[in-house]
PDB file of C-alpha atoms and ligand atoms in Angstrom:
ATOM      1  CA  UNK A  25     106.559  95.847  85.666  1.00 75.00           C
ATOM      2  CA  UNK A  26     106.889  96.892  89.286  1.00 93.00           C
ATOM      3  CA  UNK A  27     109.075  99.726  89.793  1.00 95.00           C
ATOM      4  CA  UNK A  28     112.147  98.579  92.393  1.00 98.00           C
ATOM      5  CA  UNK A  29     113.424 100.433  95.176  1.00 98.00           C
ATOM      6  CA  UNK A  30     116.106 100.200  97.105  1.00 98.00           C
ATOM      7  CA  UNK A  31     116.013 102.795 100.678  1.00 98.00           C
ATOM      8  CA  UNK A  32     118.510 103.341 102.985  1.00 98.00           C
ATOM      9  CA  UNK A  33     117.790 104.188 106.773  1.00 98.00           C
ATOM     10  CA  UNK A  34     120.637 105.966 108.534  1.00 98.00           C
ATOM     11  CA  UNK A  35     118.529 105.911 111.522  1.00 98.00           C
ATOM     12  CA  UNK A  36     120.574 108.482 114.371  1.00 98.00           C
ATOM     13  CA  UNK A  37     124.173 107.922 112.242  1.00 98.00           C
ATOM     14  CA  UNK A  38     126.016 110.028 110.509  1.00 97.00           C
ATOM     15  CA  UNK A  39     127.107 114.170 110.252  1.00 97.00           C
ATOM     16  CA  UNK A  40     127.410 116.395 107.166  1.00 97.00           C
ATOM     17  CA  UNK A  41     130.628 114.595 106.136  1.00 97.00           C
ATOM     18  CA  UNK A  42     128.943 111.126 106.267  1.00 98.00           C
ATOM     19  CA  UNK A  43     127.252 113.054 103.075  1.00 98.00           C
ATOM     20  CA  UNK A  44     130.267 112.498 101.308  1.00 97.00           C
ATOM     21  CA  UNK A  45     128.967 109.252 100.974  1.00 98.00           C
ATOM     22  CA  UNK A  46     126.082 110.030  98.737  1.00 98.00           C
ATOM     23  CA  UNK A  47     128.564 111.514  95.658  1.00 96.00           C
ATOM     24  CA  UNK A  48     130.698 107.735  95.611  1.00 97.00           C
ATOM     25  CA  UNK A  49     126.803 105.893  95.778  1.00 98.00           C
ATOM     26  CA  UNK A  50     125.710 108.083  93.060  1.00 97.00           C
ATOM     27  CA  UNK A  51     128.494 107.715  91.307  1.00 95.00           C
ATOM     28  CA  UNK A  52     128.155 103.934  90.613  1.00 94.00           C
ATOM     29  CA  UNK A  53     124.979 103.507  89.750  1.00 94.00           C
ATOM     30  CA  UNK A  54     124.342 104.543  86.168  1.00 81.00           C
ATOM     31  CA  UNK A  55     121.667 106.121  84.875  1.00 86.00           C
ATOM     32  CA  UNK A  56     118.724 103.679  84.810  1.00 89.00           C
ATOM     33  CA  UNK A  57     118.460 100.731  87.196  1.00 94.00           C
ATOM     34  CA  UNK A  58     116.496 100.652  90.709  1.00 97.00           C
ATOM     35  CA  UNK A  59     115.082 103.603  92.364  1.00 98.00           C
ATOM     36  CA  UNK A  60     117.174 104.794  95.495  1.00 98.00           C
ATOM     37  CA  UNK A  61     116.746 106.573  98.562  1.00 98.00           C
ATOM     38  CA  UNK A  62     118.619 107.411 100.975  1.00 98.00           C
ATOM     39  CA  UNK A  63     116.991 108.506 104.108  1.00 98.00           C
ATOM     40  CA  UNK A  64     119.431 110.752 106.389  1.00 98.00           C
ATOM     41  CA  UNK A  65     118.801 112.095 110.077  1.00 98.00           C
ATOM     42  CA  UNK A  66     116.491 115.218 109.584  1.00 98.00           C
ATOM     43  CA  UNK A  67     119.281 117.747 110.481  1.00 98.00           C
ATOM     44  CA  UNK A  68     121.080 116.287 107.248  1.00 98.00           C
ATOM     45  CA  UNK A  69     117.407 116.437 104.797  1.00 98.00           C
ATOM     46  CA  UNK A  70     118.644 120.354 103.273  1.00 98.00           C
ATOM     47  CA  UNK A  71     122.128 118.844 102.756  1.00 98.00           C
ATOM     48  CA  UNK A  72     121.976 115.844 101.434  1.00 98.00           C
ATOM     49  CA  UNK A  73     119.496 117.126  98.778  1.00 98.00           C
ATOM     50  CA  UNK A  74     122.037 119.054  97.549  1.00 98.00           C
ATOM     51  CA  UNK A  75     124.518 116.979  97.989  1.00 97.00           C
ATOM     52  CA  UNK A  76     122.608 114.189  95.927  1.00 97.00           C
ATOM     53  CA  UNK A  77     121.682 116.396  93.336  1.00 95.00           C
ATOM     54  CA  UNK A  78     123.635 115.168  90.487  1.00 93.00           C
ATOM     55  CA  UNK A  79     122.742 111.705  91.504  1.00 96.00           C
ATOM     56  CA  UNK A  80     119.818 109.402  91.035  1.00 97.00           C
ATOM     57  CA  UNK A  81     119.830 109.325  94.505  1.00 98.00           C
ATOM     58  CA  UNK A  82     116.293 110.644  95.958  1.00 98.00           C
ATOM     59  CA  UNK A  83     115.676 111.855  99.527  1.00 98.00           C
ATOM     60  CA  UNK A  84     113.764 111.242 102.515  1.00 98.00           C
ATOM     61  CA  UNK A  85     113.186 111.364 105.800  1.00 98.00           C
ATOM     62  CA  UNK A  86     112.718 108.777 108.477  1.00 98.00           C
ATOM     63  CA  UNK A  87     108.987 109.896 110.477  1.00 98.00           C
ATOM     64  CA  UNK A  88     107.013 112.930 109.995  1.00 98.00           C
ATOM     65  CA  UNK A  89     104.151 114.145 112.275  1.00 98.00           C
ATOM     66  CA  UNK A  90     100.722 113.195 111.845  1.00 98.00           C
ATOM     67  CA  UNK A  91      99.335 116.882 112.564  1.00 98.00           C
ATOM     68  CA  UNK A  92     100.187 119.926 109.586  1.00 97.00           C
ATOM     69  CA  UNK A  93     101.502 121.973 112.617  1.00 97.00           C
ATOM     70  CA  UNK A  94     101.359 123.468 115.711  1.00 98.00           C
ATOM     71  CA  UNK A  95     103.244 123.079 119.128  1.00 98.00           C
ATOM     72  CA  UNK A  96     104.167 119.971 119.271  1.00 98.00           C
ATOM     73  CA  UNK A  97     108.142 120.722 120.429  1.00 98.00           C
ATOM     74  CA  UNK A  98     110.882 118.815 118.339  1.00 96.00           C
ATOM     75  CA  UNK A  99     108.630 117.644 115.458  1.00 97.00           C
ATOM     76  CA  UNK A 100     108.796 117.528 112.297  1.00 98.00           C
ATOM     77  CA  UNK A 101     105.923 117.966 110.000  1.00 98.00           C
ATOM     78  CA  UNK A 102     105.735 116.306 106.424  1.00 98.00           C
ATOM     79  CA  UNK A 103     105.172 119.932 104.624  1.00 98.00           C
ATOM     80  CA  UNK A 104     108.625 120.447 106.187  1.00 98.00           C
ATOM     81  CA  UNK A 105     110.483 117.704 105.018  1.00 98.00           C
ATOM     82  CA  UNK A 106     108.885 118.317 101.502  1.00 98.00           C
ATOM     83  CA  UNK A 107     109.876 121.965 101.659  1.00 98.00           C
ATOM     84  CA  UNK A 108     113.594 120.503 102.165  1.00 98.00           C
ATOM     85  CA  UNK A 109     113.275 118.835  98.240  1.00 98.00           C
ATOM     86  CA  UNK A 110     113.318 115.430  99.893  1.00 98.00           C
ATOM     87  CA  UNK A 111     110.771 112.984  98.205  1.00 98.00           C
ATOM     88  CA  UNK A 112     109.901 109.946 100.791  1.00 98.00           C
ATOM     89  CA  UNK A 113     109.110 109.566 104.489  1.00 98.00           C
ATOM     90  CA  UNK A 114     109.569 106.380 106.426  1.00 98.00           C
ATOM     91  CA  UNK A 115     106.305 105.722 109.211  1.00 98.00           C
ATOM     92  CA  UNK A 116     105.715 103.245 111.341  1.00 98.00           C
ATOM     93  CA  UNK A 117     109.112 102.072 111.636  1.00 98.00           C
ATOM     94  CA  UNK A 118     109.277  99.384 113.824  1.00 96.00           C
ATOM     95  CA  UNK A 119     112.038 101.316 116.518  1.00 97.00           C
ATOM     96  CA  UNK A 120     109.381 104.190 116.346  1.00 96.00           C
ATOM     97  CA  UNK A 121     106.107 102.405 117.138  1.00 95.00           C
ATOM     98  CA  UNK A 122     108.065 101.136 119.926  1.00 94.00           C
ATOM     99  CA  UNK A 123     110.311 104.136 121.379  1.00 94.00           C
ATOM    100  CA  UNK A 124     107.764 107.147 120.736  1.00 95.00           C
ATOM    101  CA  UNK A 125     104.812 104.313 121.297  1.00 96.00           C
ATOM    102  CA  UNK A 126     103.688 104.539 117.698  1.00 97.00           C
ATOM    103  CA  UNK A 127     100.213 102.930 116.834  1.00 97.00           C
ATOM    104  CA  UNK A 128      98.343 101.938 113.623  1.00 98.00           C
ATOM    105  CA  UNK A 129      95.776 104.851 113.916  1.00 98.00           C
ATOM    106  CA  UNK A 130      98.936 107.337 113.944  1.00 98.00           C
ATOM    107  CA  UNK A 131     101.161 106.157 111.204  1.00 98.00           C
ATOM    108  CA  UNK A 132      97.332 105.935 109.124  1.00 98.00           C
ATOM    109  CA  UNK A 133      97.224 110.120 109.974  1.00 98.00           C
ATOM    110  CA  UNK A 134     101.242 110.287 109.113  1.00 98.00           C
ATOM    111  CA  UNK A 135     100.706 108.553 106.008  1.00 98.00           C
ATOM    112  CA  UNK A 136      97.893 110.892 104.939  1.00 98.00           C
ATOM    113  CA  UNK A 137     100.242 114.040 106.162  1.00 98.00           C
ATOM    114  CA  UNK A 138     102.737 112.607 103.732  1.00 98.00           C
ATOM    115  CA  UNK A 139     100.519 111.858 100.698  1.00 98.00           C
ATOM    116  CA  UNK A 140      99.492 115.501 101.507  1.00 98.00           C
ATOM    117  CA  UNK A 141     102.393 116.899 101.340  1.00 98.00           C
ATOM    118  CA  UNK A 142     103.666 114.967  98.018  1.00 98.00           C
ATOM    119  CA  UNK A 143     105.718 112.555  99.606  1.00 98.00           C
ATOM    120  CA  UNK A 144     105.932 108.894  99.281  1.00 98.00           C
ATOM    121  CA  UNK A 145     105.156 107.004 102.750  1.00 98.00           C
ATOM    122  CA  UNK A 146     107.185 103.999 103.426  1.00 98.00           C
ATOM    123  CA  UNK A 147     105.080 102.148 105.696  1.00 98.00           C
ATOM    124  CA  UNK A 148     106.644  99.648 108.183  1.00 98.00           C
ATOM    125  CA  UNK A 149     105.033  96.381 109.459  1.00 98.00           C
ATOM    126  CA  UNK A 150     106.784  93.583 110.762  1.00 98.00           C
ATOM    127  CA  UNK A 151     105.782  91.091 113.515  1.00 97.00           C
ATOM    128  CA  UNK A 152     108.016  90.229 117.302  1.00 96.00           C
ATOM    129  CA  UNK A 153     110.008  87.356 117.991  1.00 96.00           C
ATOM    130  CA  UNK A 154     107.279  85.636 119.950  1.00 97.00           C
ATOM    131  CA  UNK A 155     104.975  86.470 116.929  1.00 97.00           C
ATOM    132  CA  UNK A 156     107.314  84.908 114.985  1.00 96.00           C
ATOM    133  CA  UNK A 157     107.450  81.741 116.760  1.00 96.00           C
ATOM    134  CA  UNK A 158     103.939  81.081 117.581  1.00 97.00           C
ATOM    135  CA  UNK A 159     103.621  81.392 114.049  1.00 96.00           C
ATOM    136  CA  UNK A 160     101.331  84.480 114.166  1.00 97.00           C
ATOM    137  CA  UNK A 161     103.307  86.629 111.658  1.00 97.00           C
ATOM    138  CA  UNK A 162     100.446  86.432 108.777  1.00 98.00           C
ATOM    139  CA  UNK A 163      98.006  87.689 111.339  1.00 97.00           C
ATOM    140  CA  UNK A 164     100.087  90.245 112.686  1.00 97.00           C
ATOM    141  CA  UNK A 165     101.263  91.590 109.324  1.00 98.00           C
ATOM    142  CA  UNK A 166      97.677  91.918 108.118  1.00 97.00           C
ATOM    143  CA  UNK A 167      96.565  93.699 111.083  1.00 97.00           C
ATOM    144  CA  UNK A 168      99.188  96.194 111.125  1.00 98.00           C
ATOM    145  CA  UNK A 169      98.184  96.608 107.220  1.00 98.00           C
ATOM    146  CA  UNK A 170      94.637  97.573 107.922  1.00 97.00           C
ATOM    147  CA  UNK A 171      95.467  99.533 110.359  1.00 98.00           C
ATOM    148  CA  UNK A 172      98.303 101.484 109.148  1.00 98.00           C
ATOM    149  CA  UNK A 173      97.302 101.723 105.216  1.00 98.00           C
ATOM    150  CA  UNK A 174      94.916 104.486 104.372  1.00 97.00           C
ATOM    151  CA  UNK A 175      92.512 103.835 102.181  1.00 94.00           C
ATOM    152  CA  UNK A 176      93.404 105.814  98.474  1.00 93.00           C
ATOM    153  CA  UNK A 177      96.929 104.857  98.669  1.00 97.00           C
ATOM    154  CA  UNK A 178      98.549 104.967  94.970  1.00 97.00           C
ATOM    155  CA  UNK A 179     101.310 103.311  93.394  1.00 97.00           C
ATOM    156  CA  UNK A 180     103.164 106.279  93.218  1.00 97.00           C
ATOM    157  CA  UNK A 181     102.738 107.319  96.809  1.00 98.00           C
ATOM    158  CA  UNK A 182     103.189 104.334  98.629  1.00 98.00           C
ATOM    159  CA  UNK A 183     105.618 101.474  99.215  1.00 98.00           C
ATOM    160  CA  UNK A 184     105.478  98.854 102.073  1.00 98.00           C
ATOM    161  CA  UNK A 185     108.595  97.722 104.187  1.00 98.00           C
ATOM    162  CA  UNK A 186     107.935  93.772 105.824  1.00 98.00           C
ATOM    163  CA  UNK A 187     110.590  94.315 108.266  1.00 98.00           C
ATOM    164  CA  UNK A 188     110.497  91.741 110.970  1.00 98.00           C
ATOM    165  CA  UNK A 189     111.800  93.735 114.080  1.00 97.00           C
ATOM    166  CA  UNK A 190     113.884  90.090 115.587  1.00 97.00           C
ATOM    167  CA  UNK A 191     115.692  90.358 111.948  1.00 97.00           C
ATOM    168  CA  UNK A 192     116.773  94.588 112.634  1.00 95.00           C
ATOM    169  CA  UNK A 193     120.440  95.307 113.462  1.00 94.00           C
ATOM    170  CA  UNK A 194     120.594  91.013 114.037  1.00 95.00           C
ATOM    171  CA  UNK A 195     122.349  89.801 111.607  1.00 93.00           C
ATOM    172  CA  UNK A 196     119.262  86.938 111.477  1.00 94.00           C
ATOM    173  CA  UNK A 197     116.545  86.803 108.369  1.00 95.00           C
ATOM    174  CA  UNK A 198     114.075  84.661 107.737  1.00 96.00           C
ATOM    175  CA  UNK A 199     114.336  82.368 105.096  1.00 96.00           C
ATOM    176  CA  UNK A 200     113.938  82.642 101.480  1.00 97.00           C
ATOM    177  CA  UNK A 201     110.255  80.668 101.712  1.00 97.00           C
ATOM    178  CA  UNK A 202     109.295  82.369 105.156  1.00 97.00           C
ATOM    179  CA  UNK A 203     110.141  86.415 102.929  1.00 98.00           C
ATOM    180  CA  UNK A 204     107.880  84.721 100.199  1.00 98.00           C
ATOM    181  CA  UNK A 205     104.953  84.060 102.247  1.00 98.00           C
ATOM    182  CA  UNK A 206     105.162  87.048 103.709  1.00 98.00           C
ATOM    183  CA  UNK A 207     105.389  89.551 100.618  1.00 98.00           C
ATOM    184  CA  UNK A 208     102.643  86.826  98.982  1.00 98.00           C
ATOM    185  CA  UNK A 209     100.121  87.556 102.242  1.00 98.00           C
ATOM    186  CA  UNK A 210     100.567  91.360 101.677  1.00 98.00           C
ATOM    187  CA  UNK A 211     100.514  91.241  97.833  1.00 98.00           C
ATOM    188  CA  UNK A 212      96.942  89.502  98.206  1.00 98.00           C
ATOM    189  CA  UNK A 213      95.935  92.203 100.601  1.00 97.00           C
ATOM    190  CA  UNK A 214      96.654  94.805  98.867  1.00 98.00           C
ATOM    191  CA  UNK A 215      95.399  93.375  95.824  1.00 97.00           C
ATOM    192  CA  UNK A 216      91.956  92.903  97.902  1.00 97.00           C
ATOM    193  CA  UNK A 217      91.844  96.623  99.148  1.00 97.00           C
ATOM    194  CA  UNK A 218      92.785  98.510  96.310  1.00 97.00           C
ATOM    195  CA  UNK A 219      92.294  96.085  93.028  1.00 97.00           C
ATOM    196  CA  UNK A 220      94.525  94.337  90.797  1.00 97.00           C
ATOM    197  CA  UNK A 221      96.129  97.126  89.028  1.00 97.00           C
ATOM    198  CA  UNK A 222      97.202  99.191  92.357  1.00 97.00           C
ATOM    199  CA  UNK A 223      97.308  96.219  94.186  1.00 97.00           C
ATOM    200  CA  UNK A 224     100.114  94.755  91.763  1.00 98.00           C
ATOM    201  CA  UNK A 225     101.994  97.952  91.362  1.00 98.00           C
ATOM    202  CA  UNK A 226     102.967  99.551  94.583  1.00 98.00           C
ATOM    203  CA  UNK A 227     106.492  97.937  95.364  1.00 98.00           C
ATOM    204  CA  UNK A 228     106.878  95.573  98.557  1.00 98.00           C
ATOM    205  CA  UNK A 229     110.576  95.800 100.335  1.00 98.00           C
ATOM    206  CA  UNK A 230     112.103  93.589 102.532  1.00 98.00           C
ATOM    207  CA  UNK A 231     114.264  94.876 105.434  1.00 98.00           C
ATOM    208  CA  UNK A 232     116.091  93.386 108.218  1.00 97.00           C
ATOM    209  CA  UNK A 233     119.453  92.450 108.277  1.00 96.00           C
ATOM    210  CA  UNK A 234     120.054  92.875 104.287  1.00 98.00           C
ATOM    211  CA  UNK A 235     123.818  92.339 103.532  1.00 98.00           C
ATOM    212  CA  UNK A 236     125.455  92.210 100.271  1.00 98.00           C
ATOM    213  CA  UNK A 237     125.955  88.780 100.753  1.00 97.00           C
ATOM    214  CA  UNK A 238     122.109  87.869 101.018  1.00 97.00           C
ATOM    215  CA  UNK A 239     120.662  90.265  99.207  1.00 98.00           C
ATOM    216  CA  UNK A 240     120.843  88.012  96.144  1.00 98.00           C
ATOM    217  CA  UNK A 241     118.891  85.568  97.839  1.00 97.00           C
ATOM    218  CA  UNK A 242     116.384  87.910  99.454  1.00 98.00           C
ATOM    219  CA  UNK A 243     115.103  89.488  95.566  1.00 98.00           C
ATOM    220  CA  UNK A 244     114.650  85.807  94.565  1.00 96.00           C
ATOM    221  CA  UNK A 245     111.243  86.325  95.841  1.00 97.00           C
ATOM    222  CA  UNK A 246     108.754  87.614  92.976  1.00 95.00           C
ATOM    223  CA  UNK A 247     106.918  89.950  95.588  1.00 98.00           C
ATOM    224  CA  UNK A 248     110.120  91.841  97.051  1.00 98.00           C
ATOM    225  CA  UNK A 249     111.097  94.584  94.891  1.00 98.00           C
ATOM    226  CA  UNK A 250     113.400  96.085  96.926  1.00 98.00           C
ATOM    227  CA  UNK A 251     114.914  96.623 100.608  1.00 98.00           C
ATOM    228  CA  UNK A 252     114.979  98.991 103.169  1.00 98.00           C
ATOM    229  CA  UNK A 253     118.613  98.858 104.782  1.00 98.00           C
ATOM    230  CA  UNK A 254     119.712 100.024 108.309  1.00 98.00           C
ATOM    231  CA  UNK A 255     123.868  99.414 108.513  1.00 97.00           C
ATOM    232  CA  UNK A 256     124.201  98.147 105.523  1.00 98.00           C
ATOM    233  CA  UNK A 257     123.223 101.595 103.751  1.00 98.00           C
ATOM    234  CA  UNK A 258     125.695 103.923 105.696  1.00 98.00           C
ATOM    235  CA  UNK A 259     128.692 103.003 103.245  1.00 98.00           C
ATOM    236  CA  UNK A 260     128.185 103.343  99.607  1.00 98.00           C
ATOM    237  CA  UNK A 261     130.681 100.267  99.471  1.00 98.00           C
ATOM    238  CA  UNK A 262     127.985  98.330 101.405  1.00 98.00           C
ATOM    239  CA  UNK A 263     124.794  99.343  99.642  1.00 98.00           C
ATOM    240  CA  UNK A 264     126.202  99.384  96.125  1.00 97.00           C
ATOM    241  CA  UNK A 265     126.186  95.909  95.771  1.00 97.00           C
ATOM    242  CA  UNK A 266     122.958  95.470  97.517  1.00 98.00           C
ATOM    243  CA  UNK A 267     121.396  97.614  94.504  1.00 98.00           C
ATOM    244  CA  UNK A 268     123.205  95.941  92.241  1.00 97.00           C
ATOM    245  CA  UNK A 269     121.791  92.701  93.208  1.00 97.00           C
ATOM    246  CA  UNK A 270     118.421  94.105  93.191  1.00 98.00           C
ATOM    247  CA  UNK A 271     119.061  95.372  89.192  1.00 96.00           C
ATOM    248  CA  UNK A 272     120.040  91.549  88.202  1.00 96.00           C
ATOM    249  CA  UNK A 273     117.258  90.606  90.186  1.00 95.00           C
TER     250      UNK A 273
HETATM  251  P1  LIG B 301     119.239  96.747 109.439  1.00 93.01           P
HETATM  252  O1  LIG B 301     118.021  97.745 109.685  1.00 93.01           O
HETATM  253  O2  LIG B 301     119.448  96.641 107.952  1.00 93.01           O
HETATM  254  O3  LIG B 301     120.418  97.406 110.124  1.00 93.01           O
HETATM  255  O4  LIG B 301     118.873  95.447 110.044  1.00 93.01           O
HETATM  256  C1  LIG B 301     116.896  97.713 108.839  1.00 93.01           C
HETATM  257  C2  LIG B 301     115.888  98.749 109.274  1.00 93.01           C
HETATM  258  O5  LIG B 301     115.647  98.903 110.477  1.00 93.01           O
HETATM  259  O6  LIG B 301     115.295  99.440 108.414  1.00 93.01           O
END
């Protein structure tokens, strides 16, 4: 059994009172059920640790740098986000690789920085509109992959996020059999590179538009465990039912 996950990117939203939000989340959910993370703007990382800390609610934090440290003005480096008690890092999200210019080759090194450090990497890959269209998503997906995925990545350090960018913040998702091909491509990939038992075990998420009106539909799919949510995580009102879907998924 794969674990599933269920993260939440605040992106650039929210202050310290938007924490509030993280006692109400935690409060629903039980004590077993999917894993959740929340992953708050890193002025918030100190705070909402605490604030989460009677929760099942784990941490992280949305990019770290691909360099331990040095001068390198407004980073953050993934020693420093661990030092905060968060547990996760999001790389290679698709609004990073293309505001900050993000390439495979760096969110490899970030990845590395964050296995180093004793995070879990969420690694993003997800294919244009145009990609989309011409049909080229498979391709695209599976370059990002080799590109992006270090080689020695574990189960327990490692999740991948399909998120196709024309699906972010849109309120448009692919459908149920266009997810499934998807997941199935990177499944078989991962299965290739690092063998059936770690190739079967580190969880897949889908993100992109995830409501808690499709999210049942989404975790149909036998290769998504889980989602990574933009708006729809903000508001424990919003994501509870998301994660709930994923537990009677
Ligand atoms: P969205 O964002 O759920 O708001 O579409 C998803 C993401 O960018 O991770």
């Amino acid at each position: 059994m794969r674990r599933k996950l269920a993260a939440g990117n605040w992106k650039m939203n929210g202050t310290a009172a938007s924490l509030a939000e993280l006692a109400v989340l935690g409060a629903q959910l039980g004590d077993d059920g999917p894993d959740v993370v929340i992953c708050p703007p890193a002025p918030l990382l100190f705070r909402a640790v605490h604030a989460a800390e009677d929760t099942r609610i784990a941490i992280g934090a949305q990019d770290c740098h691909m360099q331990p440290k040095g001068a390198f003005t407004g980073d953050i480096s993934a020693q420093m986000i661990a030092d905060t008690g968060a547990q996760y890092v999001i790389v290679g999200h698709s609004e990073r690789r293309d505001t900050h210019k993000e390439r495979n080759a760096d969110i490899n090194a970030k990845t590395l920085m964050a296995w180093a450090s004793g995070l879990t990497a969420i690694i993003c890959v997800g294919e244009e509109l145009s990609d989309h269209e011409q049909n080229n998503t498979l391709d695209i997906i599976a370059g990002q992959l080799a590109g992006s995925l270090p080689d020695g990545a574990q189960a327990h350090n490692t999740v991948i996020a399909y998120e196709p960018i024309w699906a972010i913040g849109t309120g448009k998702v692919p459908t149920l059999e266009e997810i499934i091909a998807v997941h199935d491509s990177i499944r078989a990939t991962l299965i290739n590179r690092l063998g059936d038992e770690t190739g079967n075990a580190i969880p897949l998420l889908y993100g992109g538009s995830v409501k808690p009106d499709n999210a049942e539909t989404i975790f149909k799919a036998e290769n998504v465990d889980g989602a990574l949510v933009g708006g729809a995580s903000l508001k424990a009102a919003d994501f509870a039912p998301i994660i709930a879907a994923l537990a009677r998924s």
